[in-house]
XYZ file of C-alpha atoms in Angstrom:
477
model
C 26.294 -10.895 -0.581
C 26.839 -8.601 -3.542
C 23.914 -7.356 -5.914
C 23.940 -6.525 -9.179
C 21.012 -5.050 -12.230
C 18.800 -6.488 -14.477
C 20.435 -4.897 -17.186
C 23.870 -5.947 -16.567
C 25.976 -2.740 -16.115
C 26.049 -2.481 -12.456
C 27.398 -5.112 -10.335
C 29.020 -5.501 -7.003
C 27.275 -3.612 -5.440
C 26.220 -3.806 -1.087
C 23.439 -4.404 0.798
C 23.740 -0.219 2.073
C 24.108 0.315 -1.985
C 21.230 -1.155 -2.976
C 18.944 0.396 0.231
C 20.002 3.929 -0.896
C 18.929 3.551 -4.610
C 15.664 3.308 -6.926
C 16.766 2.441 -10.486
C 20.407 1.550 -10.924
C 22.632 3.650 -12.706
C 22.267 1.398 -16.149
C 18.474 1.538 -15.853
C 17.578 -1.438 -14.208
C 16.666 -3.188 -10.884
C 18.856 -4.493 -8.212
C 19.033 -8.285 -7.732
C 21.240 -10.568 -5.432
C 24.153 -11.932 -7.899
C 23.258 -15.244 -6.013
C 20.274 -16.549 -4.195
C 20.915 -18.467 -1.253
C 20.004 -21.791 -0.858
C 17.750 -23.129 2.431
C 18.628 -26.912 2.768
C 15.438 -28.826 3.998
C 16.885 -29.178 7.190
C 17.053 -25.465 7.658
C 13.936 -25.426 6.776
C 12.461 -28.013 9.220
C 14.860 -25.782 12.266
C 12.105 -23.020 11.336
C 8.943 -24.639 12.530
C 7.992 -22.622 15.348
C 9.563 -19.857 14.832
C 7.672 -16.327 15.265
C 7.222 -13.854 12.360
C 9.989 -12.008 14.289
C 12.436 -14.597 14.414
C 12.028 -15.686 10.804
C 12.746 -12.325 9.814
C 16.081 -12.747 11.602
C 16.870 -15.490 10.509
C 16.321 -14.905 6.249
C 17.564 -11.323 6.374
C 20.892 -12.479 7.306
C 20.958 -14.512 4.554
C 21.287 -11.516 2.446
C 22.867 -9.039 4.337
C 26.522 -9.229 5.781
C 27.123 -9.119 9.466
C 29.694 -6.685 8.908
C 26.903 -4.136 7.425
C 23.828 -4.944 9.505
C 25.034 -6.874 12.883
C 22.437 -9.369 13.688
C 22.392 -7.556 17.585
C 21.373 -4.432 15.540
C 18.859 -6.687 13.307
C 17.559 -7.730 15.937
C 16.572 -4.172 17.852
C 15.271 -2.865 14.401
C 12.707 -5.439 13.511
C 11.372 -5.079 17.193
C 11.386 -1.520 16.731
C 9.463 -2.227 12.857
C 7.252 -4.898 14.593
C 6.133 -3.130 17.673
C 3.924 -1.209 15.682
C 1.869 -3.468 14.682
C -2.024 -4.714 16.692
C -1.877 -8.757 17.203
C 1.018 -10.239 18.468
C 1.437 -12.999 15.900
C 2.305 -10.080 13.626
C 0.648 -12.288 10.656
C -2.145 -14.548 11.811
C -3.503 -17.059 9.484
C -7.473 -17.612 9.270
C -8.644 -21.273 8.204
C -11.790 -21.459 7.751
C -13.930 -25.156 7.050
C -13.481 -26.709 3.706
C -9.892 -25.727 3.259
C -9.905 -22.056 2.457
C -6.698 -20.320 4.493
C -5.966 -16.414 4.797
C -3.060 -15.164 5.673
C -3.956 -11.750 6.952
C -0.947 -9.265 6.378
C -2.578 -6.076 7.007
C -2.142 -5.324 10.814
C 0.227 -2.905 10.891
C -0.326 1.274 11.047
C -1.733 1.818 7.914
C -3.730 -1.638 7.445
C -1.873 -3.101 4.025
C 0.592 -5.717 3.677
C 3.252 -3.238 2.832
C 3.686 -2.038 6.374
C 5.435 -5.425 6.658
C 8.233 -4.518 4.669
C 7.994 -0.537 4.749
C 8.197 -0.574 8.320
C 11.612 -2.536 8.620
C 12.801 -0.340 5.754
C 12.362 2.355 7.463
C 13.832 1.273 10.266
C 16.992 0.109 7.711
C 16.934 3.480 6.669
C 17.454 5.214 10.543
C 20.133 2.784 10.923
C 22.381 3.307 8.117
C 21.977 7.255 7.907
C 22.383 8.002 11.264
C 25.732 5.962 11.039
C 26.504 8.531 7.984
C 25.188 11.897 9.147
C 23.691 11.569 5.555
C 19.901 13.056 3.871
C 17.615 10.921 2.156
C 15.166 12.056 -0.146
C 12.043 9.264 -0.832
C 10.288 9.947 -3.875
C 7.102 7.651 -4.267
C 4.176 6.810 -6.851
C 1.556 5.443 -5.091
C -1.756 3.251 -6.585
C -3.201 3.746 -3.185
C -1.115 1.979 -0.586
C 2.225 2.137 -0.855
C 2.317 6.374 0.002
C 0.556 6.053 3.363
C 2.627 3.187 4.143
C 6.157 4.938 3.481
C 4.579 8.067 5.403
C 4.237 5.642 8.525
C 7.781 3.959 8.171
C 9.903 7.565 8.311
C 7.222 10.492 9.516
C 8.878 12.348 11.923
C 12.457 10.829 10.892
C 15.782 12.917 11.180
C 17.295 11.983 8.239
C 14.677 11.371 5.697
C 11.969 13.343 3.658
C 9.691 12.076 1.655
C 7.712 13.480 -1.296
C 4.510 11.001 -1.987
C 2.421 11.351 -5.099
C -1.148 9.805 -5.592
C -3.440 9.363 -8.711
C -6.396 12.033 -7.131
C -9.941 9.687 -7.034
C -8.468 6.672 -7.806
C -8.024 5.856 -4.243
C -10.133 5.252 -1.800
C -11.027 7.979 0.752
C -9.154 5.929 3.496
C -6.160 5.526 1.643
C -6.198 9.213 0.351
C -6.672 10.601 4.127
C -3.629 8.207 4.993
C -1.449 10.328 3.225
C -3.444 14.014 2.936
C -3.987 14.207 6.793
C -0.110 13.621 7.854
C 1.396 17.085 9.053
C 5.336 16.632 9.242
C 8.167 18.931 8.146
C 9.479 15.884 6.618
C 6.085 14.861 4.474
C 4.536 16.217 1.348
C 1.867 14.794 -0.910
C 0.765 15.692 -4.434
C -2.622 14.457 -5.745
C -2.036 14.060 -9.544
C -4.848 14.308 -11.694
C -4.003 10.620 -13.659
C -3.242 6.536 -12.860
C -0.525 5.640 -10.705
C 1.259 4.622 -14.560
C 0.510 7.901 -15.736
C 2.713 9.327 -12.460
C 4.980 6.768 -12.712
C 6.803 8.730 -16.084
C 7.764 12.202 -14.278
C 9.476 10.250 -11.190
C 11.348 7.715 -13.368
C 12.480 10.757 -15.388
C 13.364 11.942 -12.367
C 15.528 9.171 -11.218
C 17.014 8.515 -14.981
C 18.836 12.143 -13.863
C 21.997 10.701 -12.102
C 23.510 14.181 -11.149
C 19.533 15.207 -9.323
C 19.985 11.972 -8.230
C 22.920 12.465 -6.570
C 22.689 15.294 -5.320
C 19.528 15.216 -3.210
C 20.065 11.786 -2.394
C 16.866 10.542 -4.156
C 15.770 6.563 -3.065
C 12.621 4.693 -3.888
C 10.600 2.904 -1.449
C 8.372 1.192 -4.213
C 8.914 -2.347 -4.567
C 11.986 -1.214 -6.777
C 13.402 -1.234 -3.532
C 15.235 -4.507 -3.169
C 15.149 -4.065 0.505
C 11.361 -4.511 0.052
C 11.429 -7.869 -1.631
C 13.964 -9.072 0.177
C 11.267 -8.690 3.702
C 8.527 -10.011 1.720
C 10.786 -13.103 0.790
C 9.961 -14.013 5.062
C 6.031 -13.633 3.993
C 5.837 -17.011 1.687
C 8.381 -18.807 4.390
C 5.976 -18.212 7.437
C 3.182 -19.227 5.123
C 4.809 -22.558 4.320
C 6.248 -23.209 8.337
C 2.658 -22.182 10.063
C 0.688 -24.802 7.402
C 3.015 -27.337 6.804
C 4.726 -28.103 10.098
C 5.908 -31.082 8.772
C 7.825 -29.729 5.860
C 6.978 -32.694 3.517
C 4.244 -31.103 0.634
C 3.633 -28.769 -1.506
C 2.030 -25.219 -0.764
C 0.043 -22.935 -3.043
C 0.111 -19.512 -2.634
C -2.513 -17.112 -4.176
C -0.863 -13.665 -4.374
C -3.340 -10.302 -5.158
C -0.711 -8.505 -7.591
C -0.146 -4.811 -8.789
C 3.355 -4.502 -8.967
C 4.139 -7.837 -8.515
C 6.802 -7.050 -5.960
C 5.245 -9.846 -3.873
C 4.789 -12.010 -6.551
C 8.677 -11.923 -7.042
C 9.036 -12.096 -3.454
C 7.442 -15.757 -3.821
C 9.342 -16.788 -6.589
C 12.616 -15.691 -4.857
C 11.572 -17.892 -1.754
C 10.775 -20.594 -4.416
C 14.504 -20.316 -5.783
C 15.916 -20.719 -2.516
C 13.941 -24.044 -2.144
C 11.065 -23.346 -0.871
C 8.501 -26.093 -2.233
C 5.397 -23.739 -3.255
C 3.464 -23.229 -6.250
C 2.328 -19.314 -6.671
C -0.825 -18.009 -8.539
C -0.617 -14.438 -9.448
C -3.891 -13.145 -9.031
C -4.637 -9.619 -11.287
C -8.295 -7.625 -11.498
C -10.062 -6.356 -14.358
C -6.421 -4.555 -15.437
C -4.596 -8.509 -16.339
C -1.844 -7.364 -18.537
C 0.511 -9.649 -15.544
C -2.070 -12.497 -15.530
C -2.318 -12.599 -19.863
C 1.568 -12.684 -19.938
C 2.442 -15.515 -17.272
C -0.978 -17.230 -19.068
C 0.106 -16.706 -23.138
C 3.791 -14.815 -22.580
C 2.670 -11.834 -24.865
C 2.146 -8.200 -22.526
C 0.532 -5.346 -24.104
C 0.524 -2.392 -22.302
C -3.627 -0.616 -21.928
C -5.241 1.766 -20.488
C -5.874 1.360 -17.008
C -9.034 1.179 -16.148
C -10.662 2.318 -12.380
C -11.498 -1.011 -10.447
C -12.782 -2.017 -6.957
C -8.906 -2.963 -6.303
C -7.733 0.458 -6.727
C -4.122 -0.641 -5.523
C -4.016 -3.305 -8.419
C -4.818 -0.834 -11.472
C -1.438 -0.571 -12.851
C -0.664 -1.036 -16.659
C 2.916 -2.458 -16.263
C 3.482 -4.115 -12.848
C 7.197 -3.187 -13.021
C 8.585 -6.213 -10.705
C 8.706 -8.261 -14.125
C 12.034 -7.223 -15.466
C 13.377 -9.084 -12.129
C 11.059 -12.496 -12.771
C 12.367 -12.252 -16.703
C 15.875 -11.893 -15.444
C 15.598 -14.960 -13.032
C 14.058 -17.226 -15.518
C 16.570 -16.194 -18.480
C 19.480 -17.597 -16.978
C 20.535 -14.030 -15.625
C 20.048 -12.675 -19.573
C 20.984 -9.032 -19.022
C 21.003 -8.119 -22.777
C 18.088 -10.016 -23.636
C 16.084 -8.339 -20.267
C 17.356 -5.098 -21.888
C 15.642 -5.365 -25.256
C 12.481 -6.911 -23.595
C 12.147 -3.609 -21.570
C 12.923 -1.580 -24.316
C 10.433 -3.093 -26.639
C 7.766 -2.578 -23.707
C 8.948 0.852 -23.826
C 9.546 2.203 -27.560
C 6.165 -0.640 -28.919
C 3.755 -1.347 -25.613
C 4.302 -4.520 -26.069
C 6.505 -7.569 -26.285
C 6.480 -11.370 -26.509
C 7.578 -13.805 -23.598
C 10.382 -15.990 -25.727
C 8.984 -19.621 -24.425
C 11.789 -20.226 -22.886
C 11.612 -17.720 -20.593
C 7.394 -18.599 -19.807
C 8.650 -22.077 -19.277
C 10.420 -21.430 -16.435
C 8.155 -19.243 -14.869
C 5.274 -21.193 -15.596
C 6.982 -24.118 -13.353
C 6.548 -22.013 -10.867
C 4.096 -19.455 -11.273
C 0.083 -19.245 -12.796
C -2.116 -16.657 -12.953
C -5.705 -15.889 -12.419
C -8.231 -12.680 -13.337
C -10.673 -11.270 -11.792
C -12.768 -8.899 -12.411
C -15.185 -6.338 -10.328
C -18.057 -8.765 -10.670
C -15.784 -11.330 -9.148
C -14.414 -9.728 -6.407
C -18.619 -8.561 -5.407
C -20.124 -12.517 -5.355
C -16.479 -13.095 -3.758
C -16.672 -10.019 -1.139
C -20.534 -11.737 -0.486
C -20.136 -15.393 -0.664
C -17.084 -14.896 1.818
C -19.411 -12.582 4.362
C -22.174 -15.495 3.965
C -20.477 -18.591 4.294
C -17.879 -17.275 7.208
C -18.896 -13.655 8.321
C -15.678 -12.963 7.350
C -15.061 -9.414 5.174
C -12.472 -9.494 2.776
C -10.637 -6.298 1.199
C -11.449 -6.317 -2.788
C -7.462 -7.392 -3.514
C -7.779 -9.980 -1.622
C -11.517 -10.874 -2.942
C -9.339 -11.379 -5.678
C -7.294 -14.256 -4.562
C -9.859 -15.682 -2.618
C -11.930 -15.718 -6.107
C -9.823 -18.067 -7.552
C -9.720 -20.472 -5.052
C -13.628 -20.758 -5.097
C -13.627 -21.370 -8.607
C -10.989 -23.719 -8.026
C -13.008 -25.658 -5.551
C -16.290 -25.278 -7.464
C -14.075 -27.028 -10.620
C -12.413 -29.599 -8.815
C -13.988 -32.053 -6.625
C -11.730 -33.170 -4.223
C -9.302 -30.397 -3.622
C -6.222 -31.765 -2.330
C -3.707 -29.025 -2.771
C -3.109 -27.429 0.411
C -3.377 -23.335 -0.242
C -3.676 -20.181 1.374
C -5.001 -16.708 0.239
C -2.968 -13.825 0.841
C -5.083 -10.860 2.309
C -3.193 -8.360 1.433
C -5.259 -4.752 3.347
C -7.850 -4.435 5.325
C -11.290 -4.149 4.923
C -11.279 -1.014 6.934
C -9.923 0.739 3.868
C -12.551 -0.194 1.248
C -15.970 0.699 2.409
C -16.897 1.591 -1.715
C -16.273 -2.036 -2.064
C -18.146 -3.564 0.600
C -21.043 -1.191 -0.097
C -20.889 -1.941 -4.185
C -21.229 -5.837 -2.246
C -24.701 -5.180 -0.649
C -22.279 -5.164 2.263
C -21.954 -3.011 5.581
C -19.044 -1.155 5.609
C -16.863 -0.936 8.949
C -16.994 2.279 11.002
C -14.271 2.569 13.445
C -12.939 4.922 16.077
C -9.694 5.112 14.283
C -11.488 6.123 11.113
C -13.828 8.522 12.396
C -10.847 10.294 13.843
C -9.192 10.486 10.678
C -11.725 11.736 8.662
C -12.271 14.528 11.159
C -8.567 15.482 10.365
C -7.667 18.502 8.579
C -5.676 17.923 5.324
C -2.410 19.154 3.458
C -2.261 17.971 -0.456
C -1.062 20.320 -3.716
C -3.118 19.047 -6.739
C -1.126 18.237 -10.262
C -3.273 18.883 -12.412
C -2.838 17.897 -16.485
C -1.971 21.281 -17.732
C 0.925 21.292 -15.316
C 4.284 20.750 -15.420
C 4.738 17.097 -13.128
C 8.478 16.943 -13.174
C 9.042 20.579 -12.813
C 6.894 20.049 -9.820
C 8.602 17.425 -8.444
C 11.953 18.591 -9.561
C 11.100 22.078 -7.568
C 9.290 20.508 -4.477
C 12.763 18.267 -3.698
C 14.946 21.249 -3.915
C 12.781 22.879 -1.711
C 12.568 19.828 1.129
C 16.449 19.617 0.802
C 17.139 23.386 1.373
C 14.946 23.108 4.448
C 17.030 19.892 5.487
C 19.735 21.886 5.401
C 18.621 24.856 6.967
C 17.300 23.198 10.079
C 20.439 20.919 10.708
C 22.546 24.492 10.027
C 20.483 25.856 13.258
């Protein structure tokens, strides 16, 4: 397997290639330059199969034996895995009258993306320590992405990692998830803006190919391929834990900020999979108004109850354009340059006609995700996060519209409720209080504020020479 960019410069490139990047050279975002087929008979051979074991079994599928042996595979996902607090890894909640959560939000730092970050990280151990090489993780975070990189390397060899956060746009939880880890290898800015507003100084960053190179700078956003390509195993265990037999049609309601999931589904759809996804947005629905109407116009972001989901251009698109252009490089090229010279840009229909085979989307608001975050608690004493209020609002609407509901579907719920107390309590809800958070809150805390006077790439540019020359200094002793 060989992967190439959205914009069509870059091709050929490995699985280790692709791991060790963030945007590719010619500006765009590393895809496979083919997507592997699952026959239905594969398919059916999966029923049964753990979270684990499914993991091992679609990895492969894009990653050569020769660069990840499947023995090796096989000790990092455990490693990933073991970190997480139910055995099942992913267990899925049915409740009566059809509604089905798939709760992905049991590993270290209680969101979805522990799934992914955690075997990432583990990716990343493997392949560096084979090197003797430093890597340098620069990450934007909307609220859960930093704490859950933090988890994945903390405490690693080989790796540092420089997190910014948009400063009270996150939750206190997720804020304390990042502020409260002491490592040599860890360092967190609190930037005084949205996660899009952070999002210019480290592409900037990356767009330098000599910085680049040499501090070794990698994403672990969903730009990361590696983190789609885990997320791919989400939408398969979905389908083989609710349709055993293998012989219908699943629908899959995906919360969605940078629609990295989303285009984790869509992959999994391409290699055969039979779903049908709904993109679920909040009160910020640039994704949902483009996959609805085709036209995207970028807007302020405004604060929500699904902090993680306020993001004004969910970045994952240029790969879901690519796949549904026929692999149109130079048309993908303009798109994103019309996004980024205008704010805007049109869907050409035949581009929203393939996506729309596969794909619909749904918004809701904070009013939504409150009577959702209630009606949930009161019908199954069951507490939802607010992202995943989000999908789970849609399929009440759904069921209140249709009268016999006969698609089979199931919600994603994509972080715990643990994390969103300001939620629940906006609900008329109780918010939990547990021993793990009462610990954290207690710890002390280690942030440098960017504030917007200052000087955000300078500051980033300045705190990554610094982490490297310390790299180097302690591997010199």
């Amino acid at each position: 397997m060989k992967y190439c960019s959205t914009r069509g410069k870059v091709s050929g490139l490995s699985f280790e290639d692709v791991l060790f990047s963030g945007y590719l050279a010619d500006g765009g975002m590393a895809l496979p330059e083919v997507i592997p087929e699952v026959p239905s008979e594969t398919l059916k051979s999966w029923v049964g199969l753990s979270y684990k074991e499914l993991v091992q079994k679609i990895v492969p599928l894009y990653v050569s034996q020769e660069e990840l042996p499947l023995v090796v595979l096989e000790e990092l996902v455990g490693q990933a895995l073991s970190t997480f607090d139910v055995p099942e890894i992913i267990p899925i909640v049915c409740f009566p009258g059809g509604l089905n959560i798939m709760e992905l939000f049991h590993g270290q730092t209680w969101a979805f993306k522990d799934l992914a970050m955690s075997i990432l990280g583990q990716f990343f151990n493997f392949f560096l320590n084979k090197r003797q090489k430093h890597l340098m993780l620069v990450v934007g975070t909307s609220g859960d992405t930093g704490s859950s990189a933090i988890a994945a390397v903390r405490g690693l060899k080989w790796v540092d990692i420089v997190v910014v956060l948009p400063r009270d746009r996150c939750t206190l939880i997720q804020e304390l998830q990042m502020t409260t880890v002491k490592e040599d290898n860890v360092f967190v800015f609190r930037a005084d803006g949205s996660s899009d507003d952070l999002d210019v100084p480290i592409r900037e960053i990356f767009d330098d190919a000599d910085f680049v190179k040499k501090h070794h700078l990698c994403s672990a956003n969903s730009l990361n391929w590696a983190r789609i390509m885990v997320q791919i195993v989400h939408f398969f265990y979905a389908y083989i834990k609710l349709c055993p037999e293998c012989d219908q049609e699943l629908e899959i309601v995906v919360p969605t900020g940078g629609a990295g999931n989303i285009t984790a589904g869509f992959i999994a759809h391409k290699m055969g999979l039979p779903v049908k996804l709904v993109c679920v947005a909040n009160s910020n629905d640039g994704i949902a108004q483009m996959v609805g109407s085709g036209f995207y116009k970028l807007s302020n972001v405004k604060p929500s109850l699904a902090p993680a989901m306020d993001i004004k251009f969910a970045y994952n698109i240029e790969r879901l354009w690519y796949l549904c252009s026929e692999r149109n490089s130079e048309l993908v090229r303009k798109m994103m340059e019309e996004v980024e010279m205008e704010g805007k840009v049109e869907t050409p229909d035949s581009i929203l006609e393939e996506l729309q085979m596969v794909l619909s989307a749904y918004g809701a608001d904070d009013e939504d995700i409150k009577r959702t975050l209630r009606q949930c608690w009161e019908e199954n004493h069951y507490l939802l996060c607010p992202h995943s209020a989000t999908a789970v609002a849609y399929y009440y609407k759904k069921q209140a519209s249709v009268h016999n509901l006969s698609q089979l579907s199931v919600c994603f719920a994509t972080a715990s409720p643990l994390k969103f107390g300001e939620a629940l309590t906006a609900a008329g809800l109780k918010p939990i209080s547990t021993e793990a958070i009462q610990k954290l809150m207690q710890l002390p805390t280690q942030y440098v504020d960017m504030e917007l006077t200052d000087d955000w790439k300078a500051m980033l540019r300045e705190k990554v020479e610094e982490m490297t020359a310390s790299f180097n200094l302690r591997n010199k002793q």
